[in-house]
mmCIF file of C-alpha atoms in Angstrom:
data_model
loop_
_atom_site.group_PDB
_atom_site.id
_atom_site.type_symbol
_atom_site.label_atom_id
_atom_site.label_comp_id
_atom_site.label_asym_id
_atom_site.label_seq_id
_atom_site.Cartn_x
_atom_site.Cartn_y
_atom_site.Cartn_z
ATOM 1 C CA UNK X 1 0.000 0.000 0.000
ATOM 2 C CA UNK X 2 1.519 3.387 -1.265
ATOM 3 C CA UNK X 3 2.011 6.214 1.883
ATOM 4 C CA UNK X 4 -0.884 8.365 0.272
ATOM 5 C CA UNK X 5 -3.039 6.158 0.353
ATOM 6 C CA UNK X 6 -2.538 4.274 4.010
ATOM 7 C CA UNK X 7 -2.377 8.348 5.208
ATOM 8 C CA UNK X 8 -6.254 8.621 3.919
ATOM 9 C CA UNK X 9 -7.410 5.193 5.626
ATOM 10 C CA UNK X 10 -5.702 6.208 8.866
ATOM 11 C CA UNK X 11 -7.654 9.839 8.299
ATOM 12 C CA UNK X 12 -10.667 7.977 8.001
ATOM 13 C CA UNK X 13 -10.430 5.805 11.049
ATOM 14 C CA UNK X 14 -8.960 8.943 12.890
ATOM 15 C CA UNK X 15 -12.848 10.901 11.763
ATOM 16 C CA UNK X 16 -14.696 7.647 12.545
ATOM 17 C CA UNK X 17 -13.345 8.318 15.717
ATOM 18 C CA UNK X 18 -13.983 11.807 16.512
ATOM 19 C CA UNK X 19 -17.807 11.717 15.311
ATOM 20 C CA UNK X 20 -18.381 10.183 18.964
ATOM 21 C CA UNK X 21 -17.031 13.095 20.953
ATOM 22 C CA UNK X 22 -19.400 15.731 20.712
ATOM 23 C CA UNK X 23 -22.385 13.679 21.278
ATOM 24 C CA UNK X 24 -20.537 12.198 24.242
ATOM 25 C CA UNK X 25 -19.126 15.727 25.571
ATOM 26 C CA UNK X 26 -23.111 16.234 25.198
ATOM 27 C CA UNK X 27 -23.745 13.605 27.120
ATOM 28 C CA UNK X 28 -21.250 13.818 29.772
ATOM 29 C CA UNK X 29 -21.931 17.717 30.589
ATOM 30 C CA UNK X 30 -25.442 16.572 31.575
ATOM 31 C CA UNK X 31 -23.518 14.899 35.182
ATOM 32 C CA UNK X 32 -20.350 16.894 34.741
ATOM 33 C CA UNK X 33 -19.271 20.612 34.701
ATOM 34 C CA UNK X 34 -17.299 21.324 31.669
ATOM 35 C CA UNK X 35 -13.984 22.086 33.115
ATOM 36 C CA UNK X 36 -13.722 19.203 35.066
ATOM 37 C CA UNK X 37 -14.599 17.044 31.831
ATOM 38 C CA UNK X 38 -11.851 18.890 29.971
ATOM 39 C CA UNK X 39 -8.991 17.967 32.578
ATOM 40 C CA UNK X 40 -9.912 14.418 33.399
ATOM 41 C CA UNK X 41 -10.228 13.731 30.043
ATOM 42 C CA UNK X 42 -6.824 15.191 29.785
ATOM 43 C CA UNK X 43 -5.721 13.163 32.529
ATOM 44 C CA UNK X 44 -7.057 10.074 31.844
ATOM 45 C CA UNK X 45 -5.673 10.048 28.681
ATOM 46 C CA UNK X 46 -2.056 11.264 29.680
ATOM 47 C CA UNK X 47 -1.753 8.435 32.329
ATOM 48 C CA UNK X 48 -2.529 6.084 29.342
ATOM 49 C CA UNK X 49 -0.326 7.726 27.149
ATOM 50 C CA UNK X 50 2.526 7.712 29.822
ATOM 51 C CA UNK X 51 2.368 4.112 29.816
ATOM 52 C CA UNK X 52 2.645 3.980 26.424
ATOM 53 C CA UNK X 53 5.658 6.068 26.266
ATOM 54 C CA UNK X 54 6.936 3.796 29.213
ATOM 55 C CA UNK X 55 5.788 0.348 27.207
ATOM 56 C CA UNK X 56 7.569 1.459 24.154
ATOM 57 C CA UNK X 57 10.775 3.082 26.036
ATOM 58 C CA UNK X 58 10.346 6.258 23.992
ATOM 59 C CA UNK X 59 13.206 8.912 23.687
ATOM 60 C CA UNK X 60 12.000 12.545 25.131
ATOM 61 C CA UNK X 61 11.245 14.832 22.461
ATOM 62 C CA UNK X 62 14.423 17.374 21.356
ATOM 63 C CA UNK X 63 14.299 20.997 22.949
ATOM 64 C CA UNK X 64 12.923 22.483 19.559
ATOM 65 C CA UNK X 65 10.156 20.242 19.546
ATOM 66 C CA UNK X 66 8.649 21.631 22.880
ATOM 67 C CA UNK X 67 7.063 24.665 21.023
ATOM 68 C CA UNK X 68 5.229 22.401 18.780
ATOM 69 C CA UNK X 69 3.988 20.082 21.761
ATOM 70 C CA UNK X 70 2.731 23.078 23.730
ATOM 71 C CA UNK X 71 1.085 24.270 20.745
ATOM 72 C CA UNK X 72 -0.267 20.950 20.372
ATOM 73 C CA UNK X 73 -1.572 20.989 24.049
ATOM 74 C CA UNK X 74 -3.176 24.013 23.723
ATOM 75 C CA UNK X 75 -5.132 23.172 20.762
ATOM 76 C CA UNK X 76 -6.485 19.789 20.812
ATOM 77 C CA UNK X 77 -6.119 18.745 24.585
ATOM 78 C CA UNK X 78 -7.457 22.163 26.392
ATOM 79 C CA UNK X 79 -8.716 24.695 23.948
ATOM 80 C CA UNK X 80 -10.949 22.131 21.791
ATOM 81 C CA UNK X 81 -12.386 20.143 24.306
ATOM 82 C CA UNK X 82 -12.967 23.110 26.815
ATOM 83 C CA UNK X 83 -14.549 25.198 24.362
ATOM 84 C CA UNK X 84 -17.147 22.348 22.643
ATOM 85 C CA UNK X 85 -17.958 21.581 26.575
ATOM 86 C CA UNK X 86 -19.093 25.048 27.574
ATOM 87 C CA UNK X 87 -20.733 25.138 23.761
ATOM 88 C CA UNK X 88 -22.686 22.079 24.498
ATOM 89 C CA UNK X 89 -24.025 23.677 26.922
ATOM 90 C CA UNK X 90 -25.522 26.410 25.076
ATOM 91 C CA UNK X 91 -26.608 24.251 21.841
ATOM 92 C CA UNK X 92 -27.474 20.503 21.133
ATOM 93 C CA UNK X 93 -24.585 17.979 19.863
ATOM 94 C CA UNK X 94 -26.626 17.965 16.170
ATOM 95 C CA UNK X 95 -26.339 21.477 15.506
ATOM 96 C CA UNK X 96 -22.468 21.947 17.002
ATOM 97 C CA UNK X 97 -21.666 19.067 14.707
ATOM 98 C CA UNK X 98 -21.693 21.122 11.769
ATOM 99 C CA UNK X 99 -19.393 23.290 12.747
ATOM 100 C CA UNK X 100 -17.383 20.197 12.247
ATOM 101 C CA UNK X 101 -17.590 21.520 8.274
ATOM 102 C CA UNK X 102 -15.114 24.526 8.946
ATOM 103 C CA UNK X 103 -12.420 22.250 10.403
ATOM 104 C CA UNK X 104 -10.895 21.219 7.173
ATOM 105 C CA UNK X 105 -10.514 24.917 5.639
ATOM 106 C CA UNK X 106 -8.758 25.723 9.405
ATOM 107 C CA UNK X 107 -6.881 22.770 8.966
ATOM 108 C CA UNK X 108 -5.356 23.816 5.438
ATOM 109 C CA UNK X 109 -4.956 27.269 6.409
ATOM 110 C CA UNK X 110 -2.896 26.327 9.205
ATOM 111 C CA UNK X 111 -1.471 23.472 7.440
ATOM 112 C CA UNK X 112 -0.295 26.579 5.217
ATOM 113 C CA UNK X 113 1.333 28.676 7.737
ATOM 114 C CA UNK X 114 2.879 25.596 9.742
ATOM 115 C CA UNK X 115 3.270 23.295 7.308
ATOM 116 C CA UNK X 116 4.517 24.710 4.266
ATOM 117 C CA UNK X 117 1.855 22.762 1.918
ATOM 118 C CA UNK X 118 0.635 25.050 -1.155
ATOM 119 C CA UNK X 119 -2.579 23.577 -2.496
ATOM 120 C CA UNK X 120 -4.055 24.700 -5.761
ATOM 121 C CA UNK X 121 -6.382 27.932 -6.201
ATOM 122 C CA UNK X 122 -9.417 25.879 -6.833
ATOM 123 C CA UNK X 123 -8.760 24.203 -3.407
ATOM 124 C CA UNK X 124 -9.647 27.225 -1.826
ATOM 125 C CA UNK X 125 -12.187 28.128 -3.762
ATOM 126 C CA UNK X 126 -14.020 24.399 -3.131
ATOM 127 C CA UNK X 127 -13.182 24.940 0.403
ATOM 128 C CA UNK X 128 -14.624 28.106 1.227
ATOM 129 C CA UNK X 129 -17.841 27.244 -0.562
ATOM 130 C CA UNK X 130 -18.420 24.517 1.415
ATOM 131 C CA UNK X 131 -17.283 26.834 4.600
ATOM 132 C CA UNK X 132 -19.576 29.192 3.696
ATOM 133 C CA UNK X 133 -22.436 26.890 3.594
ATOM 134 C CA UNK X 134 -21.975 25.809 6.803
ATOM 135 C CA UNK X 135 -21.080 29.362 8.319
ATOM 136 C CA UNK X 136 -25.226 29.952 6.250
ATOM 137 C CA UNK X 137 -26.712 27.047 7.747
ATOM 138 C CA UNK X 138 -25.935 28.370 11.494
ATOM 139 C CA UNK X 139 -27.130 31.743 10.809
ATOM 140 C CA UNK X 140 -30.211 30.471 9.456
ATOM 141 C CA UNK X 141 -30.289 27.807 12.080
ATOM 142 C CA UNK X 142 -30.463 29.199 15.524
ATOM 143 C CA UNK X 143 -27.107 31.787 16.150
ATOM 144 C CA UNK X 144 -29.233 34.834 17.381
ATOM 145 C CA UNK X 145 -30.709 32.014 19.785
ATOM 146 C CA UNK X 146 -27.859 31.208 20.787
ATOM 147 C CA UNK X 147 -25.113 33.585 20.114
ATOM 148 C CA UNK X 148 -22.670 32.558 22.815
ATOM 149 C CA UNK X 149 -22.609 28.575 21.803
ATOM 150 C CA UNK X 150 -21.728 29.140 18.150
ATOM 151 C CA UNK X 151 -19.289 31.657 18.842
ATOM 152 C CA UNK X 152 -17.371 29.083 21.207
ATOM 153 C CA UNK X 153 -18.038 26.400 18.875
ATOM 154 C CA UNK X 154 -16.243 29.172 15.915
ATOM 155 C CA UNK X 155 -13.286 29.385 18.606
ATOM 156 C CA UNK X 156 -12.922 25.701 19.397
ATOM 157 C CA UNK X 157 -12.819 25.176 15.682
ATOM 158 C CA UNK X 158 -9.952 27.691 15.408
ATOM 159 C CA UNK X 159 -7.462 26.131 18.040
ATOM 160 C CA UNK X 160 -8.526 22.820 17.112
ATOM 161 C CA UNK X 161 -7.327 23.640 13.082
ATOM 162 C CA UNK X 162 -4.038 24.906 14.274
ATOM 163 C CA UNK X 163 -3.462 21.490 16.693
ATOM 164 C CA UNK X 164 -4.063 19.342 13.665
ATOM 165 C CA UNK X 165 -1.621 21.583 11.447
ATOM 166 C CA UNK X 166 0.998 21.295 14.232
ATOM 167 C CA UNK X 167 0.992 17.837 15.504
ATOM 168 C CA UNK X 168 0.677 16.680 11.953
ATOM 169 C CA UNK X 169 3.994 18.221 10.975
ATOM 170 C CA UNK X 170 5.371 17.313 13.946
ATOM 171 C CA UNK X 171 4.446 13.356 13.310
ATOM 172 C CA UNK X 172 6.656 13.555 10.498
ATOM 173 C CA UNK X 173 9.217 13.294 13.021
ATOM 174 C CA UNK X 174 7.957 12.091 15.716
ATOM 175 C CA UNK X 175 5.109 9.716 15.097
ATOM 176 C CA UNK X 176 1.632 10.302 15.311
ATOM 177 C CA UNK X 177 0.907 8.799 18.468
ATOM 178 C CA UNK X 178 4.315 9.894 19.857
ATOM 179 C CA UNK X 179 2.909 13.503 19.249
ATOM 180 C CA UNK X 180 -0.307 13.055 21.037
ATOM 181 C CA UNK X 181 1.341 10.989 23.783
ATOM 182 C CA UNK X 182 3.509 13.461 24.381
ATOM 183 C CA UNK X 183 1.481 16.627 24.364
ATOM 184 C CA UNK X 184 -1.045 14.929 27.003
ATOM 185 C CA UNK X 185 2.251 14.216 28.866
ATOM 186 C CA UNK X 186 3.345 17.594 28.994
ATOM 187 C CA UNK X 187 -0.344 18.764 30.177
ATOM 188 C CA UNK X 188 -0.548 16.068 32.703
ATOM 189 C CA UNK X 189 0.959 18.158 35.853
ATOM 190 C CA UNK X 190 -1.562 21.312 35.288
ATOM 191 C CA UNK X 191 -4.522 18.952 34.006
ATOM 192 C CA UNK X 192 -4.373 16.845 36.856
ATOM 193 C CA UNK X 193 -3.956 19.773 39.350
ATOM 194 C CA UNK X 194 -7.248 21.223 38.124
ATOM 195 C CA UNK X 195 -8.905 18.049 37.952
ATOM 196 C CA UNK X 196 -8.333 17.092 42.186
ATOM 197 C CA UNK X 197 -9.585 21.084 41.994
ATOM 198 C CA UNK X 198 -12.486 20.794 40.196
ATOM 199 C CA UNK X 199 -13.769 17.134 41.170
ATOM 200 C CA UNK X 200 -17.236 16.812 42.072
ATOM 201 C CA UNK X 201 -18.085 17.089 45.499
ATOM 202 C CA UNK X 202 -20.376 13.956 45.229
ATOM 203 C CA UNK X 203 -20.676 11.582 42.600
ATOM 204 C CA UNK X 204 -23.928 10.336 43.532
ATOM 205 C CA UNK X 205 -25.715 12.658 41.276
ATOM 206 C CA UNK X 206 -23.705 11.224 38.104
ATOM 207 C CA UNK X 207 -25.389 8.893 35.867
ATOM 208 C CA UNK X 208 -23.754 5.827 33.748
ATOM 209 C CA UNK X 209 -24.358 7.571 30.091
ATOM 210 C CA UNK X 210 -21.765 10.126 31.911
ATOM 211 C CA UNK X 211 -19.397 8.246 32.494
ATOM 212 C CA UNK X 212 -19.478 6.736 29.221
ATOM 213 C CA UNK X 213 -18.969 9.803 27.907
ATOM 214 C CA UNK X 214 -16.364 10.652 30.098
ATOM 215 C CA UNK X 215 -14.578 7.226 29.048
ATOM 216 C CA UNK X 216 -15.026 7.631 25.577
ATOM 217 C CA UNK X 217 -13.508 11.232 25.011
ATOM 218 C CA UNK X 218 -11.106 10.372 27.164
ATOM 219 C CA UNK X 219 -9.640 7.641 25.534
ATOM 220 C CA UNK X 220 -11.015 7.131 22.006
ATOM 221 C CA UNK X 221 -11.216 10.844 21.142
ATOM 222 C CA UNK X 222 -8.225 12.146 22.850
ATOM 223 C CA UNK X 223 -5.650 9.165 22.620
ATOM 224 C CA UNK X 224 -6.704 6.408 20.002
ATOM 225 C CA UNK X 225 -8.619 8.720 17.396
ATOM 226 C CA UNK X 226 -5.155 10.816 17.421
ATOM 227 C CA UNK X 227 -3.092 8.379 16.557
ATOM 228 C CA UNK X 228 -4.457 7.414 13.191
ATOM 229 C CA UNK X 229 -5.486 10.954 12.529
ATOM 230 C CA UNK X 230 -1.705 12.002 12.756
ATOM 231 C CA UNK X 231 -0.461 9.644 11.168
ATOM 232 C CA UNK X 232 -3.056 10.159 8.566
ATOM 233 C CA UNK X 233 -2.555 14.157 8.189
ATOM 234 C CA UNK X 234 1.560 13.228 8.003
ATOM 235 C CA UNK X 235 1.401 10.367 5.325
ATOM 236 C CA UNK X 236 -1.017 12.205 2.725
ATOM 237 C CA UNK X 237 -0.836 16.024 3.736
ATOM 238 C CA UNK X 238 -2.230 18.352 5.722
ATOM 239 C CA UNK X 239 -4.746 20.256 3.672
ATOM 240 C CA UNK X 240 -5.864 16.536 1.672
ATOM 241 C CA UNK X 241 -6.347 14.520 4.105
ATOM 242 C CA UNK X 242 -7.737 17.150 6.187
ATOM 243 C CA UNK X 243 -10.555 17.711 4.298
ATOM 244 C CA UNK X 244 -12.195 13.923 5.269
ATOM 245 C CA UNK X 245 -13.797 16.090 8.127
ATOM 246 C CA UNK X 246 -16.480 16.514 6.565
ATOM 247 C CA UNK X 247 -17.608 12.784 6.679
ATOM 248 C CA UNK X 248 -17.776 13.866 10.437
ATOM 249 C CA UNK X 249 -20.763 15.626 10.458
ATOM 250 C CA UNK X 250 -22.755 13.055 8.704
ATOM 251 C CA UNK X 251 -21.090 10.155 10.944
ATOM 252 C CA UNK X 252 -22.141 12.800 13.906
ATOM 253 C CA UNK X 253 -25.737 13.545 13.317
ATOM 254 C CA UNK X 254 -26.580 9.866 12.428
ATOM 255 C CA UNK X 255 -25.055 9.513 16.317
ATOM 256 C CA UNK X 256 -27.024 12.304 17.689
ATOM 257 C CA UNK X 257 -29.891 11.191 16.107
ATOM 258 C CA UNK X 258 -29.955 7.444 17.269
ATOM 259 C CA UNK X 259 -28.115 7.881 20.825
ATOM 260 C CA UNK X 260 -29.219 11.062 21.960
ATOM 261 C CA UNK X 261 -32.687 11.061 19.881
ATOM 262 C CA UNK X 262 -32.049 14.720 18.771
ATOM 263 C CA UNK X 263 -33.974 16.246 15.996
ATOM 264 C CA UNK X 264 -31.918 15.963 13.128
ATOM 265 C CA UNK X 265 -33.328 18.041 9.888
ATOM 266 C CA UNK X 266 -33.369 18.280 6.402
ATOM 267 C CA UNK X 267 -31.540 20.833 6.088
ATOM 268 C CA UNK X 268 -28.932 19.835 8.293
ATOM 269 C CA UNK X 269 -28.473 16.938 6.350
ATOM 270 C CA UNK X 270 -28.820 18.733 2.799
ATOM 271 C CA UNK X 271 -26.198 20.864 4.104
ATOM 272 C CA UNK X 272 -23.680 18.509 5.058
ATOM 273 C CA UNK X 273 -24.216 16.750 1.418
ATOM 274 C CA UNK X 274 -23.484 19.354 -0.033
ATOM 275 C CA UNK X 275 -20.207 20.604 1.750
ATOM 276 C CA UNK X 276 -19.005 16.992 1.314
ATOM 277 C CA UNK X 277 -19.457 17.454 -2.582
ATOM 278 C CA UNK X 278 -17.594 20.394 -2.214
ATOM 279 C CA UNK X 279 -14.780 18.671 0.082
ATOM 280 C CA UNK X 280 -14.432 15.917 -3.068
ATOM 281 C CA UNK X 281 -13.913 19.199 -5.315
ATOM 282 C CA UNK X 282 -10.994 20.362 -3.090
ATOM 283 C CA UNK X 283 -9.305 17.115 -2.732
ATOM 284 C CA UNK X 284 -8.621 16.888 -5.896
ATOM 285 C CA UNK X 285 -7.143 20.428 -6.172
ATOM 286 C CA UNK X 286 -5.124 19.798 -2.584
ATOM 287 C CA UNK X 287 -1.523 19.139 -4.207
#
């Protein structure tokens, strides 16, 4: 199997992945307050990841890699999952999925400035269509009734591009689940801190589809779903592979719909069709 092509399988299994988390974050914040979520997913995932890194007798990362890491950190271990937890609960998992649509024209853009990739003008072009569709279908949708959840969901979407750009130039040296390992590890002390601070006083109150959700994003979405999606963004590019995000939305609102028995529309769905259409326009324009 040629490297482009085992890059997009990995991508795929790495977006199979993610389509759980948001309608688990939705399900978790229902027991949990968001920042605590956001930390002990952190640190349930780092102490998993340590052992990893232990297992496999990994060498600590060189002293110019720590910038990366930290960016890394930032992105996809606080800023993404602590923004889509105080989203979530402002707006339903269904209608924050979408969102999931702009994540492929952060990605490239980012991909861009970190990663040196130039795709060709009628990426763009294919890529902001399908932005802008899903920037209309949120304004048409629900933002004035909820200003503050989109907003954070716009935000989450913006760190979350540049953590994907980062780590995935950073697996070229590293290895994708090196990256991820290593980026929880480097969080651990802080995340852990604030997770004794922030634990529940009693966890009588907290139901079992919580802690599902709790187990899930904390291992499948912030550990296992990484380490194909890495390896995935390093293997066939950035801005490419990237753009498989938008099978995430679909993959998302058939979970919302049959887990969490949230409306899911028409025009949520005609929406997503046609960003993915527009997605299959820009990977072929990508390189």
């Amino acid at each position: 199997m040629d490297k482009s092509a085992s890059g997009w399988i990995n991508g795929f299994l790495g977006v199979l992945i993610f389509s759980g988390s948001l309608p688990a974050t939705r399900v978790a914040v229902a027991d949990f307050d968001p920042v605590f979520l956001t930390v002990a997913r952190a640190s349930i995932a780092a102490l998993a990841a340590s052992v990893l890194l232990l297992a496999f007798r990994e060498k600590l990362p060189a002293r110019g890699d720590l910038f990366s890491l930290a960016v890394v950190a930032l992105g996809v271990v606080v800023g993404f999952p602590l923004l889509t937890a105080l989203a979530l609960q402002q707006v339903t998992s269904a209608h924050s999925i979408v969102f999931i649509g702009l994540l492929p024209l952060a990605t490239a853009i980012f991909g861009v400035l970190r990663g040196g990739e130039r795709p060709r003008p009628a990426f763009w072009l294919f890529s902001c269509v399908g932005s802008v569709l899903v920037a209309g279908f949120a304004l048409t949708q629900g933002f004035s009734a909820s200003p503050k959840g989109d907003l954070l969901m716009l935000a989450a979407i913006v760190v979350c591009g540049l953590g994907y750009a980062e780590g995935a130039k950073l697996s070229r040296r590293l290895g994708g689940w090196q990256v991820i390992s290593w980026a929880l590890v480097m969080s651990l002390p802080v995340m852990g801190a604030l997770m004794l601070y922030t634990m529940p006083v009693s966890w009588a109150g907290i139901g079992s589809p919580a802690w599902i959700g709790l187990g899930y994003v904390s291992l499948f979405s912030m550990l296992i779903g990484f380490v194909f999606w890495y390896r995935g963004l390093a293997q066939g590019g950035i801005a490419a592979v990237g753009q498989l995000q938008l099978l995430q939305p679909f993959f998302g609102l058939l979970l919302a719909a049959t887990l969490l028995q949230e409306a899911v529309g028409w025009s949520m769905v005609a929406v997503t069709a046609a960003v993915v259409m527009c997605v299959a326009g820009a990977r072929r324009f990508a390189a």
